[in-house]
C-alpha positions as a printed NumPy array, in Angstrom:
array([[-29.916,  16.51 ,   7.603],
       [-26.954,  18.805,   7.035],
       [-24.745,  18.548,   3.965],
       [-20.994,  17.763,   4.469],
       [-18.768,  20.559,   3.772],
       [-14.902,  20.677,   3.867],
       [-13.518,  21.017,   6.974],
       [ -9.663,  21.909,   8.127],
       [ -7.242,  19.396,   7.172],
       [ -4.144,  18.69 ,   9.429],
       [ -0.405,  18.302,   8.154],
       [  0.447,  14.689,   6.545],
       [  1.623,  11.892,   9.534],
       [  4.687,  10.488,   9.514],
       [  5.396,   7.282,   8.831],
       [  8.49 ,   5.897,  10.616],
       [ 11.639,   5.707,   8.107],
       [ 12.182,   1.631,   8.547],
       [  8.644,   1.192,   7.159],
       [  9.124,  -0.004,   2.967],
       [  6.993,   2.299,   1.143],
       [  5.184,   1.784,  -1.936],
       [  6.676,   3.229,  -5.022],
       [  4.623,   5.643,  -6.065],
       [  4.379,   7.335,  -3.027],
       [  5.226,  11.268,  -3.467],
       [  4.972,  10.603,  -7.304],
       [  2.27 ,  11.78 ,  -9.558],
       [  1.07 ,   8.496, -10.449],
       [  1.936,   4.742, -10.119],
       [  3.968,   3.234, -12.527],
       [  1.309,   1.179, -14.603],
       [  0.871,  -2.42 , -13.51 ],
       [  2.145,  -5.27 , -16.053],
       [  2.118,  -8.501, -14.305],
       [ -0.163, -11.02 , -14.195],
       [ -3.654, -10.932, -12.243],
       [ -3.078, -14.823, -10.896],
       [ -0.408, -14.708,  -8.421],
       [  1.879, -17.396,  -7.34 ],
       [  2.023, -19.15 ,  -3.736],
       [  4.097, -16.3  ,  -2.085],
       [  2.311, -13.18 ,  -3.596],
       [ -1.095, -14.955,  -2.162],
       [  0.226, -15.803,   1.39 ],
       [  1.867, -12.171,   1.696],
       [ -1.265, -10.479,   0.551],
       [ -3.488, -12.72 ,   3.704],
       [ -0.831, -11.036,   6.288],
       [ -1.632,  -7.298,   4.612],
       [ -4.903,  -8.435,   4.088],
       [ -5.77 ,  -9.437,   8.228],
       [ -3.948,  -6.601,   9.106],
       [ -6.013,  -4.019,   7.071],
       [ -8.859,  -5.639,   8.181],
       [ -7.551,  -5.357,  11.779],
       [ -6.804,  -1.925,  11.662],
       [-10.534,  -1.475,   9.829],
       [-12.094,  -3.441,  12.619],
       [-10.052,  -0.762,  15.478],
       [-11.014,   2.572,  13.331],
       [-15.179,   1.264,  13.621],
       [-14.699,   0.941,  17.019],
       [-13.822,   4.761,  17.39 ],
       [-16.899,   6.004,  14.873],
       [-19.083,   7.704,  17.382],
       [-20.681,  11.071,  17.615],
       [-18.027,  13.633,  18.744],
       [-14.917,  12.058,  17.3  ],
       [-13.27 ,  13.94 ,  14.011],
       [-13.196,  12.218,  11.094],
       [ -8.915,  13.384,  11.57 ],
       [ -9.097,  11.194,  14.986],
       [-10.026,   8.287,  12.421],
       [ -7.682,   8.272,  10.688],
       [ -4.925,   9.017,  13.535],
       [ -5.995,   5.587,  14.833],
       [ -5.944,   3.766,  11.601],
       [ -2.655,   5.293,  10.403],
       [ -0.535,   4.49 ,  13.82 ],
       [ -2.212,   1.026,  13.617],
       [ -0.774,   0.116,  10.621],
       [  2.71 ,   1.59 ,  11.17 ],
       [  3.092,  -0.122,  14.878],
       [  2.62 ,  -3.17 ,  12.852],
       [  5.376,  -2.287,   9.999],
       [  2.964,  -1.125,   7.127],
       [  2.601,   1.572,   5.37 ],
       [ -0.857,   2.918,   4.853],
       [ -1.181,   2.154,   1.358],
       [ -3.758,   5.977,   0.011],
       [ -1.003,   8.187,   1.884],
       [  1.237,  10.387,  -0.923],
       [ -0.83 ,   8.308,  -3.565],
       [ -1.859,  10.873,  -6.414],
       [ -1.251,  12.731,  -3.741],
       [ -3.985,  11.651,  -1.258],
       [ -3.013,  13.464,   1.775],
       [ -4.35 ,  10.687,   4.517],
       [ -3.856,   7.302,   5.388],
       [ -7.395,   6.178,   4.741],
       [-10.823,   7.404,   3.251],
       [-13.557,   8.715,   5.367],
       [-16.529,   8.813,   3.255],
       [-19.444,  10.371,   5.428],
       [-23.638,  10.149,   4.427],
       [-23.817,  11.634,   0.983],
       [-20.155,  10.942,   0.304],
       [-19.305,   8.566,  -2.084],
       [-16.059,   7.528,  -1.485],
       [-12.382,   8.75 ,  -1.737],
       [-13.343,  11.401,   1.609],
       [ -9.996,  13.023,   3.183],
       [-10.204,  13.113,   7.093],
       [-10.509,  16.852,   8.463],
       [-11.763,  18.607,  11.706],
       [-15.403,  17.289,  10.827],
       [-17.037,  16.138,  13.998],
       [-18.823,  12.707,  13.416],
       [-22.766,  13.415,  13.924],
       [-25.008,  11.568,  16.029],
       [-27.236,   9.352,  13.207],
       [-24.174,  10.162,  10.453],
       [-22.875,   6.989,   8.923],
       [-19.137,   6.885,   8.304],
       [-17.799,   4.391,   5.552],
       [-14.039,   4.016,   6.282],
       [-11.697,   2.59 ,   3.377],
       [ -8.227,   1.656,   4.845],
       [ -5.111,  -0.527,   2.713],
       [ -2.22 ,  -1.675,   4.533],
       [  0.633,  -2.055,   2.71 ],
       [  2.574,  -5.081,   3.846],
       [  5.705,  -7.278,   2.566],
       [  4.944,  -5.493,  -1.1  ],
       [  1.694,  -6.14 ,  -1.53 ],
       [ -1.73 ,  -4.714,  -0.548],
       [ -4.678,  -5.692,   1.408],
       [ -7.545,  -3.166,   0.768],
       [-10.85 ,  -2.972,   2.676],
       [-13.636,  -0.715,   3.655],
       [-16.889,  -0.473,   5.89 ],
       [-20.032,   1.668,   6.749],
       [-20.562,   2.242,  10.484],
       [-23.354,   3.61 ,  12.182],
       [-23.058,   6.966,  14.676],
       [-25.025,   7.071,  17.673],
       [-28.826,   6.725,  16.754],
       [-29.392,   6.357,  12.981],
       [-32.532,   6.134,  11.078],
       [-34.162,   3.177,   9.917],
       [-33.741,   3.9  ,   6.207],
       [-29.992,   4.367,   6.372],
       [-29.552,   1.961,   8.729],
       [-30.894,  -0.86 ,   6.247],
       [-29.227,   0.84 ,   3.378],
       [-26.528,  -0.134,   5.726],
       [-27.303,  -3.512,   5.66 ],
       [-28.498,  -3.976,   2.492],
       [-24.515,  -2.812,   0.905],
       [-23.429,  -5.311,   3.344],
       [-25.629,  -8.028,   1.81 ],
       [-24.822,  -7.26 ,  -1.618],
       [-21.105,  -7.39 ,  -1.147],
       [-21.686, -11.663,   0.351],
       [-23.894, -12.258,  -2.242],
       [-21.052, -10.649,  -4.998],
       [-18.465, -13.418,  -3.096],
       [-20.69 , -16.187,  -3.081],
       [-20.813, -15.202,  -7.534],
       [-16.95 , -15.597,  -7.411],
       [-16.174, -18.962,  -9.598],
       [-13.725, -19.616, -11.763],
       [-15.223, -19.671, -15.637],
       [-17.059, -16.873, -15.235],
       [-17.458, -13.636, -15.994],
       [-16.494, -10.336, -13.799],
       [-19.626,  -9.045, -14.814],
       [-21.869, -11.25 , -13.225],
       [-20.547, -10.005, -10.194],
       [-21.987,  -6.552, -10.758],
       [-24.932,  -8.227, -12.311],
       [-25.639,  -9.778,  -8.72 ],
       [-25.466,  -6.614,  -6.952],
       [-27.458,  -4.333,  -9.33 ],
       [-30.247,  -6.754,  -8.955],
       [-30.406,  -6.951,  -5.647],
       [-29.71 ,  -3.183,  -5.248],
       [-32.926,  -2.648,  -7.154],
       [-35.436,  -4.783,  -5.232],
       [-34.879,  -1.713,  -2.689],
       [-34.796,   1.02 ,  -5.409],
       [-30.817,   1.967,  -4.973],
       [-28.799,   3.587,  -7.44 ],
       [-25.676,   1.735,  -7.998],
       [-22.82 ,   3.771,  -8.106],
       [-21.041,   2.731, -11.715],
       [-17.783,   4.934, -11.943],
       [-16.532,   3.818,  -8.934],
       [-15.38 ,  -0.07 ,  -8.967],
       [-13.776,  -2.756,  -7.681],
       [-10.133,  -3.429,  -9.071],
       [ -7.29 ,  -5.98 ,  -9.088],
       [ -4.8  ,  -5.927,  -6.25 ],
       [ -1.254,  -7.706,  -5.279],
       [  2.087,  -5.78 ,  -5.708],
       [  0.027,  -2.959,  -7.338],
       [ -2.593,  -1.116,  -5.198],
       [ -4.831,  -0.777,  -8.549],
       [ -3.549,  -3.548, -11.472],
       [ -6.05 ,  -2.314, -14.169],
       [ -8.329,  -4.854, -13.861],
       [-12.152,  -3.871, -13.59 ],
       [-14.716,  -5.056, -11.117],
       [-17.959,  -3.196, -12.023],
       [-20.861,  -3.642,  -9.551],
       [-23.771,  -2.63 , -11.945],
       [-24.731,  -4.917, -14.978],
       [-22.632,  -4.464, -17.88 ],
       [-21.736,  -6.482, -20.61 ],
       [-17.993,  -4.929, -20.753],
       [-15.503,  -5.74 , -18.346],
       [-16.08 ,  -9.267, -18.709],
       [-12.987, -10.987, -18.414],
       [-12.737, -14.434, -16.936],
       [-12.699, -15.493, -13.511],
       [ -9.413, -17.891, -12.63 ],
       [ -7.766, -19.127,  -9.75 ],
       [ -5.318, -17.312,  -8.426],
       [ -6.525, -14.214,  -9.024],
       [ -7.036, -10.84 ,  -6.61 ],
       [ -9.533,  -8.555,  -6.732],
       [-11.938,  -6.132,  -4.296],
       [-15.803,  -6.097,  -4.966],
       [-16.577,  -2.752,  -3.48 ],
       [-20.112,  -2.292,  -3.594],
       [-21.401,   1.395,  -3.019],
       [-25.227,   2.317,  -2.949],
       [-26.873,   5.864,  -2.6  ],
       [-30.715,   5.897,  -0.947],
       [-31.333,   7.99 ,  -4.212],
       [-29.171,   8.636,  -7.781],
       [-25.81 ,   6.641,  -8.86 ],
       [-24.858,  10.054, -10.296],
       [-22.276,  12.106,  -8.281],
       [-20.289,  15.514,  -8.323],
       [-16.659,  15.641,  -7.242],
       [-15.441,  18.265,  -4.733],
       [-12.784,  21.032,  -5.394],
       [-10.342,  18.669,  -3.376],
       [-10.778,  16.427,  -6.994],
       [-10.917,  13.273,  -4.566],
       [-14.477,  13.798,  -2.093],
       [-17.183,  12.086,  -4.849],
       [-20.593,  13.069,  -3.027],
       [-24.397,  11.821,  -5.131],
       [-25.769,  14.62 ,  -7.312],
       [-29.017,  14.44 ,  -4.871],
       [-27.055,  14.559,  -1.527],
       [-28.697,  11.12 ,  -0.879],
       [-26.705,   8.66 ,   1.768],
       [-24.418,   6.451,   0.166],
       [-22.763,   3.389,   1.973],
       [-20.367,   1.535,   0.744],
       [-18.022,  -2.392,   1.545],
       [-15.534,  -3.887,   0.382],
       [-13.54 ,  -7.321,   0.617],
       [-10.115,  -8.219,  -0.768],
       [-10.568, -11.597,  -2.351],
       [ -8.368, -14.717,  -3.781],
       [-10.395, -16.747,  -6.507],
       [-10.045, -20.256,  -5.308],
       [-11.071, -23.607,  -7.254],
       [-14.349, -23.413,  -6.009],
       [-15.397, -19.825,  -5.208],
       [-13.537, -17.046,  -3.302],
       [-11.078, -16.625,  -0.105],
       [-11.783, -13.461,   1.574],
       [ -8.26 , -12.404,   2.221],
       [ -9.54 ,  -9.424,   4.301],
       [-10.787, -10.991,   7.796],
       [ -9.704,  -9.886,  11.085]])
């Protein structure tokens, strides 16, 4: 299988002027997030509108992923979704991401920047896409298949799929965030994945990232307690080999140390009284 190289990347899309942006947009960083990770009534029901729509506009972008597309035709489709609908796509001018979502393609990782690539047949293409919406976010991701893909990647596939329901089914208020990544990195390793561990789910709302830590591999830090009301993604990426990784020249493409395939999904989620509400459903 070939490695993925950089490829051509075309000038930033314009997002229509009416269109509220987030505020760090164009600005080296966010301003750190202080508020609370339980939101009230109206934070919650704006964050299901962003939430559907990202998951829309995720749903139309997987539709596209087929062999002879560009990963820069990806994210065309994703970005004009979300501004025909009145958000802004949320990675666009943040820390200066130059694209309105992440194409993360075989051995990459995560945080991949749409270019000239041409989707492969057999290549599986994670896309990550936020929609920002009413101030808040609604953040979401999947791995798609290209054409005809091989059996191991396809269940690797699955298998990040499965680990990411059983994660939500974990979600209770009382416990821990760690259990979450407790449930993955056990199931991860009746298959012998590596569990990526730098990368990890985070708290969401007004602020794209809040500070809050989701990890996805068993760890006894970042263990603080699950209540209702809160907002978080569980993000779940494995590799088909190591959970180390090397970062790209771009300082955003993270790619495994081995060039094994990595796939990767995630869910935006509201802790309820009795488990979790996906807030990211078509």
């Amino acid at each position: 299988m070939t490695v993925i190289a950089p490829a051509s990347i075309s000038p930033r899309r314009v997002v229509p002027a009416h269109i509220e942006r987030p505020e760090y947009v164009d600005r080296p960083a966010p301003t750190p997030y202080d508020g609370p990770e339980v939101k009230d009534a109206d934070t919650i029901e704006r964050m299901r509108v962003a939430g559907r729509l990202a998951a829309q506009a995720l749903q139309l972008v997987g539709e596209h992923v087929a062999p002879g597309v560009t990963t820069d035709e990806l994210d065309r489709v994703g970005h004009e979704f979300l501004c025909d609908h009145g958000a802004y796509p949320s990675t666009l001018g943040y820390r200066g991401f130059p694209k309105s979502l992440c194409t993360s393609v075989n051995e990459v990782i995560c945080h991949g920047i749409p270019d000239s690539r041409v989707v492969e047949d057999g290549d599986i293409v994670n896309v990550d896409i936020t929609a920002f919406l009413g101030g808040v976010h609604g953040d979401t991701n999947a791995t798609f298949l290209a054409g005809e893909v091989d059996e191991e990647s396809r269940l690797l596939v699955e298998r990040t799929e499965e680990a990411l329901r059983r994660a939500i089914k974990a979600v209770r208020p009382g416990r821990r965030l760690n259990v979450l990544g407790r449930v993955i990195e056990s199931y991860a390793k009746r298959f012998g994945y590596g569990v990526v561990r730098d990368f990890t789910g985070h708290g969401i709302g007004t602020a794209f990232h809040s500070g809050l830590i989701v990890p996805h591999y068993d760890s006894p830090h970042y263990d603080d307690m699950i209540e209702p009301g809160m907002t978080f993604t569980i993000e779940p990426m494995l590799t088909l080999g190591t959970h180390e990784w090397d970062m790209w020249p771009d300082d955003w493409t993270v790619v495994t140390k081995d060039k094994s395939r990595s796939a990767q999904f995630e869910h935006t989620l509201l802790v309820t009284d009795s488990g979790a509400e996906v807030l990211t459903l078509p």
